[in-house]
Amino acid sequence: MNVPGGVIVLDFGGQYTQLIARRIREQEVFSAILPCNASIDEIRGMRPAGIVLSGGPSSVYDKGAPVCDTSVLRLGLPVLGICYGMQWMAHSLGGKVVKAEHREYGPATLDRDKDSTLFHGLPTHLKVWNSHGDHVIGLPSGFETVGRTDNAVAAIEDASRHFYGVEFHPEVQHTERGSEILRNFVFEVCRAKKNWNRASFVSDTVEAIRKQVGDARALCALSGGVDSTVAAVLVHRAIGDRLSNFFVDTGLLRRNEFQETLTFLRNRLGLKVEGVDASERFLARLAGVTDPEEKRKRIGAEFIAVFAEEARRLAAAANREMRFLVQGTLYPDVIESVSVKGPSAVIKTHHNVGGLPKDMPFQLVEPLRDLFKDEVRLIGRELSLPSEILLKHPFPGPGLAVRLLGEVTKDKLEVLRGADAIVVEEIRRAGLYDKVWQAFAVLLPVRSVGVMGDYRSYGYTIAVRVVTSEDAMTADWAHLPWDVLEKISVRVVNEVHDVTRIVYDISSKPPSTIEWE
Ligand code: XMP
């Protein structure tokens, strides 16, 4: 999608690239991401008001370090380089970048020496968030230093050419008033006009889907979660009854989830949804598999196989081809799975992206691919979906398989379902469900000794995982009240057969991830 007059983010592979685009969209200005090596014609063709060069994991002197076409700096457009983006711009314009003696990760203070449009209205000292091992020690001609941290030049500008660079990350929450820095760039430097909001996202996306699908038919992988539901509603608006929805029971769903979700989607949302019980084939495909990536890949492949069969069945019935598969893929699924638009590091293969086989018979329709979960919730509100669905915790596509470490078996799934239902119930009872990002149980392949009714027991360990987060890119463990933890612990060992020990997961993301596999 493109809206002229927006800000284009050129991606050098930074983990925070999408946050930049999202912060700009929060100002109601369109922003899209292109790979750093996008052609100059493509960039110009989008008629942007300005360009942001993202951060990235490389050093400008690395062999094969990502680069842009340097004519990006000759388009006459304002440019903001962030971290690697600033280093690349300085390096390309004749400045000097070196490996830092003191690498900067985490908080630092920016001390500003001079006024700058970029920092208009902001104090001269600001807490900023860094993540870099190189820094700029020689400025290109025309540039001036605007601010420093203890260790490095942290902000530079060539105001006459509208070129700005910051070594820190204004897009992350931890940078004090970072959004205002980006707002200054967007409105005061680029002179962009507000041209994007939720209503326009809905109408632009519906239009884009209509164009993509034409008069063909589409199949939606509906899971009852907010992402696929919002995706389905958007596609339904675009192509009406040419969309068929399916909800697959993978055998990896939570207690009662299959029936309850089908009822909700049909009765509350009025969607036409077919339930497909594929639990036996998923479990057979997972037999003997313990490697987390292998599990994810097999589940992804099985999903596609199921959909392909359903599509063929439906196409035969309608005597027409089913060419499109709708998925509620979000940006974090993409960024952590594959290097889509830039050279970001792969963290996990999310089932709805990395596991797709090459000969897949579908083209994907992924209307939410550039958004974060909380943006999707806002879009859902725009579409008037019930808050019950909008506030639902995320549940991963591979389901309980990534919360059950080791081989997935029916018996272990039952144990996990029992524990999980109690965790969620107690979190709801304590009024915490809407305050935390996710709350769930994990079954560990660790048995330990317990004592029950004077007898020795030897059962499973359940880890309770409850996290707070804004967008799943980073997360913290929820500091739950002791009495809530106590209730969970007592109920799980008493009510779930075969569990002798409960532990609470107190890891943040990073370095851990939210799911255990
Ligand atoms: P991690 O474990 O990577 O999870 O910190 C981040 C968020 O993504 C969810 N998640 C998934 N969602 N397909 C999905 O649709 C997947 O394969 C998948 N894996 C993780 C996870 O629940 C958390 O909210």
Coordinates of C-alpha atoms and ligand atoms in Angstrom, one line a residue:
M1 CA 0.0 0.0 0.0
N2 CA 1.1 3.6 -0.6
V3 CA -0.2 7.0 0.3
P4 CA 1.8 9.9 -1.2
G5 CA 3.2 12.4 1.2
G6 CA 4.2 9.8 3.8
V7 CA 7.6 8.9 5.2
I8 CA 9.5 6.0 3.8
V9 CA 11.6 4.0 6.2
L10 CA 14.6 2.2 4.5
D11 CA 15.4 -0.9 6.4
F12 CA 19.0 -1.8 7.2
G13 CA 17.8 -4.8 9.2
G14 CA 17.2 -3.3 12.6
Q15 CA 14.9 -5.0 15.1
Y16 CA 13.1 -1.7 15.7
T17 CA 12.5 -0.7 12.1
Q18 CA 8.8 -1.3 12.2
L19 CA 8.5 0.7 15.4
I20 CA 9.8 3.7 13.5
A21 CA 7.0 3.3 10.9
R22 CA 4.5 2.7 13.6
R23 CA 5.5 5.9 15.6
I24 CA 5.0 7.9 12.4
R25 CA 1.6 6.3 11.7
E26 CA 0.7 7.3 15.3
Q27 CA 1.1 10.9 14.1
E28 CA -1.5 10.0 11.4
V29 CA 1.1 10.2 8.7
F30 CA 1.5 7.3 6.3
S31 CA 4.7 5.3 6.7
A32 CA 5.9 2.2 4.9
I33 CA 9.1 0.2 5.0
L34 CA 11.2 -0.6 2.0
P35 CA 14.4 -2.7 2.0
C36 CA 17.5 -0.5 2.0
N37 CA 18.3 -1.7 -1.5
A38 CA 15.0 -0.5 -3.0
S39 CA 15.5 1.1 -6.3
I40 CA 15.5 4.9 -6.5
D41 CA 12.6 4.8 -8.9
E42 CA 10.5 2.8 -6.5
I43 CA 11.3 5.3 -3.7
R44 CA 10.6 8.3 -5.9
G45 CA 7.5 6.7 -7.2
M46 CA 6.0 6.6 -3.7
R47 CA 6.3 10.4 -3.6
P48 CA 7.3 10.6 0.1
A49 CA 7.7 13.7 2.1
G50 CA 10.9 12.3 3.8
I51 CA 13.0 9.3 4.4
V52 CA 14.2 7.6 7.6
L53 CA 17.2 5.3 7.4
S54 CA 16.8 2.6 10.1
G55 CA 19.3 1.0 12.4
G56 CA 20.8 -2.4 11.7
P57 CA 23.2 -5.0 13.1
S58 CA 26.1 -4.3 10.7
S59 CA 29.1 -2.0 10.8
V60 CA 29.5 0.2 7.7
Y61 CA 32.9 -1.4 7.2
D62 CA 31.7 -5.0 7.2
K63 CA 32.0 -6.9 4.1
G64 CA 28.5 -7.1 2.5
A65 CA 27.2 -4.4 4.9
P66 CA 23.7 -3.2 3.7
V67 CA 23.7 -0.1 1.7
C68 CA 21.3 2.2 0.0
D69 CA 21.6 3.7 -3.5
T70 CA 23.5 6.9 -2.5
S71 CA 21.2 8.9 -4.8
V72 CA 18.7 8.7 -1.9
L73 CA 20.7 11.5 -0.5
R74 CA 20.3 13.5 -3.8
L75 CA 16.5 13.4 -4.0
G76 CA 16.2 16.7 -2.3
L77 CA 14.1 15.0 0.5
P78 CA 14.7 15.3 4.2
V79 CA 16.6 12.4 5.7
L80 CA 16.8 11.1 9.2
G81 CA 19.4 8.5 9.9
I82 CA 19.0 6.4 13.1
C83 CA 21.9 4.5 14.5
Y84 CA 23.4 2.5 11.6
G85 CA 21.3 4.8 9.3
M86 CA 23.2 7.8 10.7
Q87 CA 26.5 6.0 10.4
W88 CA 25.8 5.0 6.8
M89 CA 24.8 8.5 5.9
A90 CA 27.9 10.0 7.5
H91 CA 30.1 7.4 5.9
S92 CA 28.5 7.9 2.4
L93 CA 28.9 11.7 2.6
G94 CA 32.6 11.5 3.5
G95 CA 32.5 11.4 7.3
K96 CA 34.3 8.9 9.5
V97 CA 32.9 6.0 11.4
V98 CA 34.9 3.8 13.8
K99 CA 34.4 0.9 16.2
A100 CA 33.6 2.4 19.5
E101 CA 36.0 2.0 22.4
H102 CA 33.0 2.1 24.7
R103 CA 30.1 0.4 23.0
E104 CA 26.7 1.9 24.1
Y105 CA 23.8 -0.4 25.0
G106 CA 20.9 0.7 27.0
P107 CA 20.4 4.1 28.7
A108 CA 22.5 7.2 28.2
T109 CA 22.0 10.9 28.5
L110 CA 21.9 13.1 25.5
D111 CA 23.4 16.6 26.1
R112 CA 22.6 19.0 23.5
D113 CA 24.9 21.9 22.5
K114 CA 22.7 23.7 20.1
D115 CA 19.2 24.3 19.0
S116 CA 17.8 22.1 16.2
T117 CA 14.5 21.7 14.5
L118 CA 14.7 18.0 15.3
F119 CA 14.6 18.7 19.0
H120 CA 12.3 21.7 18.9
G121 CA 10.5 22.1 22.2
L122 CA 12.6 19.5 24.0
P123 CA 14.9 19.9 27.0
T124 CA 18.7 20.0 26.4
H125 CA 19.2 16.8 28.5
L126 CA 17.3 13.7 27.6
K127 CA 17.5 10.0 28.6
V128 CA 18.0 8.1 25.4
W129 CA 18.3 4.4 24.5
N130 CA 21.3 3.2 22.6
S131 CA 22.3 -0.1 20.9
H132 CA 25.4 0.4 18.9
G133 CA 29.1 -0.6 18.7
D134 CA 30.3 1.9 16.1
H135 CA 30.1 5.7 16.2
V136 CA 30.8 8.7 14.0
I137 CA 34.0 10.6 14.8
G138 CA 34.3 12.7 11.7
L139 CA 31.4 14.7 10.3
P140 CA 30.8 15.1 6.5
S141 CA 31.1 18.7 5.3
G142 CA 28.1 20.8 6.0
F143 CA 27.2 18.8 9.2
E144 CA 27.4 20.0 12.8
T145 CA 27.2 18.2 16.1
V146 CA 23.9 18.9 17.9
G147 CA 24.4 16.7 20.9
R148 CA 26.5 14.1 22.6
T149 CA 26.4 11.3 25.2
D150 CA 29.4 10.7 27.4
N151 CA 31.0 8.4 24.8
A152 CA 29.8 9.6 21.4
V153 CA 28.5 12.1 19.0
A154 CA 24.8 11.4 19.4
A155 CA 23.0 13.9 17.1
I156 CA 24.1 15.6 14.0
E157 CA 22.5 17.8 11.3
D158 CA 23.0 19.5 8.0
A159 CA 20.0 21.8 8.4
S160 CA 20.5 23.4 4.9
R161 CA 20.1 20.0 3.2
H162 CA 17.5 18.8 5.9
F163 CA 19.8 15.9 6.8
Y164 CA 19.6 14.7 10.5
G165 CA 21.2 11.8 12.3
V166 CA 20.8 10.3 15.8
E167 CA 22.9 7.6 17.2
F168 CA 20.2 6.5 19.7
H169 CA 16.7 5.1 19.0
P170 CA 13.9 7.7 19.3
E171 CA 11.4 5.0 18.3
V172 CA 11.7 2.9 21.4
Q173 CA 9.7 3.6 24.5
H174 CA 12.7 3.9 26.7
T175 CA 13.9 7.1 24.9
E176 CA 12.4 10.0 26.7
R177 CA 10.1 12.0 24.4
G178 CA 11.4 9.9 21.5
S179 CA 8.0 10.2 19.7
E180 CA 8.3 14.0 19.8
I181 CA 11.7 13.8 18.1
L182 CA 10.1 11.8 15.3
R183 CA 7.1 14.2 15.3
N184 CA 9.5 17.1 14.8
F185 CA 11.1 15.3 11.9
V186 CA 7.7 14.5 10.3
F187 CA 6.0 17.8 10.7
E188 CA 8.7 20.4 11.1
V189 CA 11.4 19.0 8.9
C190 CA 9.5 17.0 6.3
R191 CA 6.4 19.4 6.5
A192 CA 4.2 16.3 6.1
K193 CA 0.5 16.6 6.3
K194 CA -1.7 14.2 8.3
N195 CA -2.8 11.7 5.6
W196 CA -3.4 8.4 7.4
N197 CA -5.7 7.1 10.1
R198 CA -7.7 4.0 11.1
A199 CA -10.7 4.8 8.8
S200 CA -8.4 5.4 5.9
F201 CA -6.4 2.2 6.7
V202 CA -9.7 0.3 6.5
S203 CA -10.8 1.8 3.2
D204 CA -7.3 1.7 1.6
T205 CA -6.9 -1.9 2.7
V206 CA -10.3 -3.0 1.4
E207 CA -9.5 -1.4 -1.9
A208 CA -6.1 -3.1 -2.1
I209 CA -7.6 -6.5 -1.3
R210 CA -10.2 -6.0 -4.0
K211 CA -7.4 -5.3 -6.5
Q212 CA -5.3 -8.2 -5.4
V213 CA -8.1 -10.8 -5.4
G214 CA -10.0 -9.6 -8.4
D215 CA -13.0 -11.9 -9.0
A216 CA -11.2 -15.0 -7.6
R217 CA -12.1 -16.7 -4.3
A218 CA -10.2 -16.7 -1.1
L219 CA -9.9 -19.0 1.9
C220 CA -9.3 -17.7 5.4
A221 CA -7.4 -19.4 8.1
L222 CA -9.6 -18.2 10.9
S223 CA -8.5 -19.0 14.4
G224 CA -10.9 -16.9 16.5
G225 CA -8.0 -14.7 17.6
V226 CA -8.0 -11.0 17.0
D227 CA -5.6 -11.0 14.0
S228 CA -7.3 -13.5 11.8
T229 CA -10.7 -12.2 12.7
V230 CA -9.8 -8.6 11.8
A231 CA -8.2 -9.9 8.6
A232 CA -11.3 -11.9 7.7
V233 CA -13.6 -9.0 8.3
L234 CA -11.5 -6.8 6.1
V235 CA -11.4 -9.4 3.3
H236 CA -15.1 -10.0 3.7
R237 CA -15.8 -6.3 3.2
A238 CA -13.7 -6.4 0.1
I239 CA -15.0 -9.6 -1.6
G240 CA -18.1 -10.6 0.3
D241 CA -19.2 -14.2 0.0
R242 CA -16.3 -15.1 -2.2
L243 CA -14.4 -15.6 1.1
S244 CA -14.8 -18.9 2.9
N245 CA -13.6 -19.3 6.5
F246 CA -12.3 -22.3 8.2
F247 CA -11.3 -23.0 11.7
V248 CA -9.0 -26.0 12.1
D249 CA -8.9 -28.1 15.2
T250 CA -5.2 -29.0 15.3
G251 CA -5.6 -30.9 18.5
L252 CA -3.3 -28.3 20.0
L253 CA -6.1 -25.9 21.2
R254 CA -7.0 -25.0 24.7
R255 CA -9.8 -26.6 26.7
N256 CA -13.2 -26.2 24.9
E257 CA -11.7 -23.8 22.5
F258 CA -12.8 -25.4 19.3
Q259 CA -16.5 -25.4 20.0
E260 CA -16.6 -22.1 21.9
T261 CA -14.7 -20.3 19.1
L262 CA -17.0 -21.7 16.4
T263 CA -20.1 -20.7 18.3
F264 CA -18.7 -17.2 18.9
L265 CA -17.7 -16.6 15.3
R266 CA -21.0 -17.8 14.0
N267 CA -23.4 -16.4 16.5
R268 CA -21.7 -13.2 17.7
L269 CA -20.0 -12.2 14.5
G270 CA -22.3 -13.7 12.0
L271 CA -19.4 -15.2 10.0
K272 CA -19.8 -18.3 7.9
V273 CA -17.2 -20.7 9.4
E274 CA -16.6 -24.3 8.8
G275 CA -14.9 -26.3 11.6
V276 CA -12.4 -28.9 10.4
D277 CA -11.3 -31.5 12.8
A278 CA -7.7 -32.3 11.8
S279 CA -6.4 -33.2 15.3
E280 CA -5.4 -36.7 14.6
R281 CA -3.3 -35.9 11.6
F282 CA -1.5 -33.0 13.4
L283 CA -0.7 -35.3 16.4
A284 CA 0.5 -38.0 14.1
R285 CA 2.8 -35.6 12.3
L286 CA 4.3 -34.5 15.6
A287 CA 4.9 -38.0 17.0
G288 CA 8.4 -38.4 18.2
V289 CA 9.4 -34.8 17.4
T290 CA 11.1 -32.8 20.1
D291 CA 13.0 -30.1 18.3
P292 CA 11.1 -26.8 18.6
E293 CA 11.8 -25.6 15.0
E294 CA 10.9 -29.0 13.6
K295 CA 7.6 -28.9 15.5
R296 CA 6.9 -25.4 14.1
K297 CA 7.8 -26.4 10.5
R298 CA 5.7 -29.6 10.6
I299 CA 2.6 -27.8 12.0
G300 CA 3.0 -25.1 9.4
A301 CA 3.2 -27.7 6.6
E302 CA 0.2 -29.6 8.0
F303 CA -1.8 -26.4 8.1
I304 CA -1.2 -25.7 4.5
A305 CA -1.9 -29.3 3.6
V306 CA -5.3 -29.1 5.4
F307 CA -6.1 -25.8 3.7
A308 CA -5.1 -27.0 0.3
E309 CA -7.5 -30.0 0.7
E310 CA -10.3 -27.8 1.9
A311 CA -9.7 -25.4 -1.0
R312 CA -9.8 -28.1 -3.6
R313 CA -13.0 -29.5 -2.0
L314 CA -14.6 -26.1 -2.1
A315 CA -13.4 -25.2 -5.5
A316 CA -14.7 -28.4 -6.9
A317 CA -18.1 -27.7 -5.2
A318 CA -18.2 -24.2 -6.6
N319 CA -16.6 -25.2 -9.8
R320 CA -14.1 -22.4 -9.4
E321 CA -10.6 -22.0 -8.3
M322 CA -9.6 -21.0 -4.8
R323 CA -6.4 -19.0 -5.3
F324 CA -5.9 -16.9 -2.2
L325 CA -5.2 -17.7 1.4
V326 CA -6.0 -15.0 4.0
Q327 CA -3.8 -14.9 7.0
G328 CA -3.7 -12.6 10.0
T329 CA 0.1 -12.3 10.0
L330 CA 1.4 -9.4 11.9
Y331 CA 4.7 -7.6 11.7
P332 CA 6.4 -9.2 14.7
D333 CA 5.6 -12.7 13.1
V334 CA 7.4 -11.5 10.0
I335 CA 10.4 -9.7 11.5
E336 CA 11.2 -12.7 13.8
S337 CA 10.7 -15.3 11.1
V338 CA 12.4 -14.3 7.9
S339 CA 14.4 -11.5 6.5
V340 CA 11.5 -10.0 4.5
K341 CA 12.4 -6.5 3.8
G342 CA 15.9 -6.2 5.2
P343 CA 18.6 -8.3 6.7
S344 CA 17.1 -8.8 10.2
A345 CA 18.3 -11.9 12.2
V346 CA 15.9 -14.9 12.3
I347 CA 14.7 -15.7 15.8
K348 CA 11.9 -18.2 15.4
T349 CA 10.0 -19.7 12.5
H350 CA 6.4 -18.5 13.0
H351 CA 4.1 -21.1 11.6
N352 CA 2.2 -18.7 9.4
V353 CA 5.3 -17.4 7.6
G354 CA 8.5 -19.5 7.7
G355 CA 6.8 -22.9 7.5
L356 CA 5.1 -22.4 4.1
P357 CA 6.3 -24.9 1.5
K358 CA 7.7 -23.5 -1.8
D359 CA 5.1 -25.2 -4.0
M360 CA 2.2 -23.8 -2.0
P361 CA -0.9 -23.5 -4.2
F362 CA -2.0 -20.2 -2.7
Q363 CA -1.1 -16.6 -3.0
L364 CA -1.3 -15.0 0.4
V365 CA -3.5 -12.1 1.4
E366 CA -2.0 -10.6 4.6
P367 CA -3.7 -7.2 5.2
L368 CA -2.1 -6.8 8.7
R369 CA 1.4 -7.7 7.8
D370 CA 2.8 -4.2 8.5
L371 CA 1.0 -3.7 11.9
F372 CA 1.5 -4.5 15.5
K373 CA -1.1 -6.3 17.6
D374 CA -2.3 -3.1 19.4
E375 CA -2.7 -1.4 16.0
V376 CA -4.8 -4.3 14.9
R377 CA -7.0 -4.0 18.0
L378 CA -7.6 -0.4 17.0
I379 CA -8.5 -1.4 13.5
G380 CA -10.9 -4.0 15.0
R381 CA -12.5 -1.3 17.0
E382 CA -12.9 0.8 13.9
L383 CA -14.7 -2.3 12.4
S384 CA -16.9 -2.4 15.5
L385 CA -15.8 -5.9 16.6
P386 CA -16.9 -6.8 20.2
S387 CA -14.3 -6.0 22.9
E388 CA -14.4 -9.7 23.9
I389 CA -12.4 -10.5 20.8
L390 CA -10.3 -7.3 20.7
L391 CA -9.0 -7.9 24.3
K392 CA -8.4 -11.6 23.8
H393 CA -4.9 -12.7 24.6
P394 CA -2.7 -13.8 21.7
F395 CA -2.5 -17.5 21.1
P396 CA 0.3 -18.8 18.8
G397 CA -0.6 -20.6 15.6
P398 CA 1.3 -23.8 16.6
G399 CA -0.8 -23.7 19.8
L400 CA 0.0 -25.8 22.8
A401 CA 2.8 -27.6 20.9
V402 CA 5.1 -24.7 21.7
R403 CA 4.0 -24.7 25.3
L404 CA 4.6 -28.4 25.8
L405 CA 8.3 -29.0 25.7
G406 CA 9.5 -32.3 24.3
E407 CA 7.3 -34.7 22.4
V408 CA 3.6 -33.8 22.1
T409 CA 1.2 -36.5 23.2
K410 CA -2.5 -36.6 24.0
D411 CA -1.9 -37.3 27.7
K412 CA 0.5 -34.4 28.1
L413 CA -1.8 -32.1 26.2
E414 CA -4.6 -33.0 28.7
V415 CA -2.4 -32.1 31.6
L416 CA -1.4 -28.8 30.0
R417 CA -5.0 -28.0 29.2
G418 CA -6.1 -28.5 32.8
A419 CA -3.3 -26.3 34.2
D420 CA -3.8 -23.6 31.5
A421 CA -7.5 -23.3 32.2
I422 CA -6.8 -22.7 35.9
V423 CA -4.1 -20.1 35.2
V424 CA -6.4 -18.1 32.9
E425 CA -9.4 -18.5 35.2
E426 CA -7.5 -17.2 38.2
I427 CA -6.0 -14.3 36.3
R428 CA -9.5 -13.4 35.2
R429 CA -10.9 -13.7 38.7
A430 CA -8.2 -11.4 40.0
G431 CA -9.3 -8.8 37.4
L432 CA -5.9 -9.0 35.7
Y433 CA -6.8 -10.5 32.3
D434 CA -7.0 -7.2 30.5
K435 CA -4.0 -5.8 32.3
V436 CA -1.5 -8.4 31.1
W437 CA -0.4 -9.3 27.6
Q438 CA -0.6 -13.1 28.0
A439 CA -1.2 -15.6 30.8
F440 CA -0.7 -19.3 30.3
A441 CA 0.8 -22.6 31.5
V442 CA 3.8 -24.5 30.0
L443 CA 4.4 -28.2 30.6
L444 CA 8.0 -29.0 31.2
P445 CA 9.5 -32.4 30.4
V446 CA 10.8 -32.5 33.9
R447 CA 9.4 -34.8 36.5
S448 CA 10.1 -34.2 40.1
V449 CA 9.3 -35.8 43.4
G450 CA 6.4 -34.7 45.6
V451 CA 4.5 -36.0 48.5
M452 CA 0.7 -36.3 48.3
G453 CA -1.4 -37.8 51.1
D454 CA 1.7 -39.4 52.6
Y455 CA 2.6 -41.1 49.4
R456 CA 5.5 -40.3 47.2
S457 CA 4.4 -38.7 43.9
Y458 CA 6.5 -38.2 40.8
G459 CA 4.8 -35.8 38.4
Y460 CA 5.3 -33.1 35.8
T461 CA 6.4 -29.5 36.4
I462 CA 4.1 -26.7 35.2
A463 CA 5.7 -23.3 34.5
V464 CA 3.3 -20.3 34.8
R465 CA 4.0 -17.6 32.3
V466 CA 2.3 -14.2 32.7
V467 CA 3.8 -11.2 30.8
T468 CA 3.2 -7.6 30.3
S469 CA 4.0 -6.0 26.9
E470 CA 2.9 -3.4 24.5
D471 CA 3.7 -5.1 21.2
A472 CA 5.4 -8.5 22.0
M473 CA 8.7 -7.2 20.7
T474 CA 9.8 -6.7 24.3
A475 CA 8.0 -8.1 27.4
D476 CA 8.4 -8.3 31.2
W477 CA 7.1 -10.9 33.6
A478 CA 4.1 -9.7 35.4
H479 CA 4.7 -9.0 39.1
L480 CA 1.6 -10.9 40.2
P481 CA 0.2 -10.6 43.8
W482 CA 1.4 -13.6 45.9
D483 CA -2.2 -14.6 46.7
V484 CA -2.9 -15.0 43.0
L485 CA 0.2 -17.1 42.5
E486 CA -0.8 -19.2 45.5
K487 CA -4.3 -19.9 44.2
I488 CA -2.9 -21.0 40.9
S489 CA -0.3 -23.2 42.5
V490 CA -2.7 -24.9 45.0
R491 CA -5.4 -25.4 42.4
V492 CA -3.1 -26.8 39.7
V493 CA -1.5 -29.4 42.0
N494 CA -4.8 -30.4 43.5
E495 CA -6.9 -30.4 40.4
V496 CA -4.6 -31.5 37.6
H497 CA -3.6 -35.1 37.9
D498 CA 0.1 -35.8 37.4
V499 CA 1.5 -32.4 38.3
T500 CA 3.7 -32.1 41.4
R501 CA 5.4 -28.8 41.0
I502 CA 4.6 -25.3 39.9
V503 CA 7.2 -22.6 39.0
Y504 CA 6.7 -19.0 38.0
D505 CA 8.7 -17.8 34.9
I506 CA 10.5 -14.5 35.8
S507 CA 12.3 -13.9 32.5
S508 CA 11.8 -10.9 30.4
K509 CA 12.0 -10.6 26.6
P510 CA 14.8 -10.2 25.7
P511 CA 16.7 -12.3 26.5
S512 CA 13.9 -14.9 26.7
T513 CA 10.9 -15.1 24.3
I514 CA 7.3 -15.1 25.5
E515 CA 6.6 -18.6 24.4
W516 CA 9.0 -21.3 25.5
E517 CA 9.6 -22.7 22.0
Ligands
XMP1 P1 7.7 -14.9 21.2 O1 7.6 -16.3 21.9 O2 8.4 -14.9 19.9 O3 6.2 -14.5 20.9 O4 8.2 -13.9 22.2 C1 5.8 -13.2 20.6 C2 4.3 -13.2 20.4 O5 3.9 -13.9 19.2 C3 3.1 -15.1 19.6 N1 3.6 -16.2 18.8 C4 3.0 -16.6 17.6 N2 1.9 -16.1 17.0 N3 2.3 -17.8 15.3 C5 1.5 -16.7 15.8 O6 0.5 -16.4 15.2 C6 3.4 -18.3 15.9 O7 4.0 -19.2 15.4 C7 3.8 -17.6 17.1 N4 4.8 -17.9 18.0 C8 4.7 -17.0 19.0 C9 3.3 -15.3 21.1 O8 2.2 -15.9 21.7 C10 3.6 -13.9 21.6 O9 2.4 -13.1 21.8

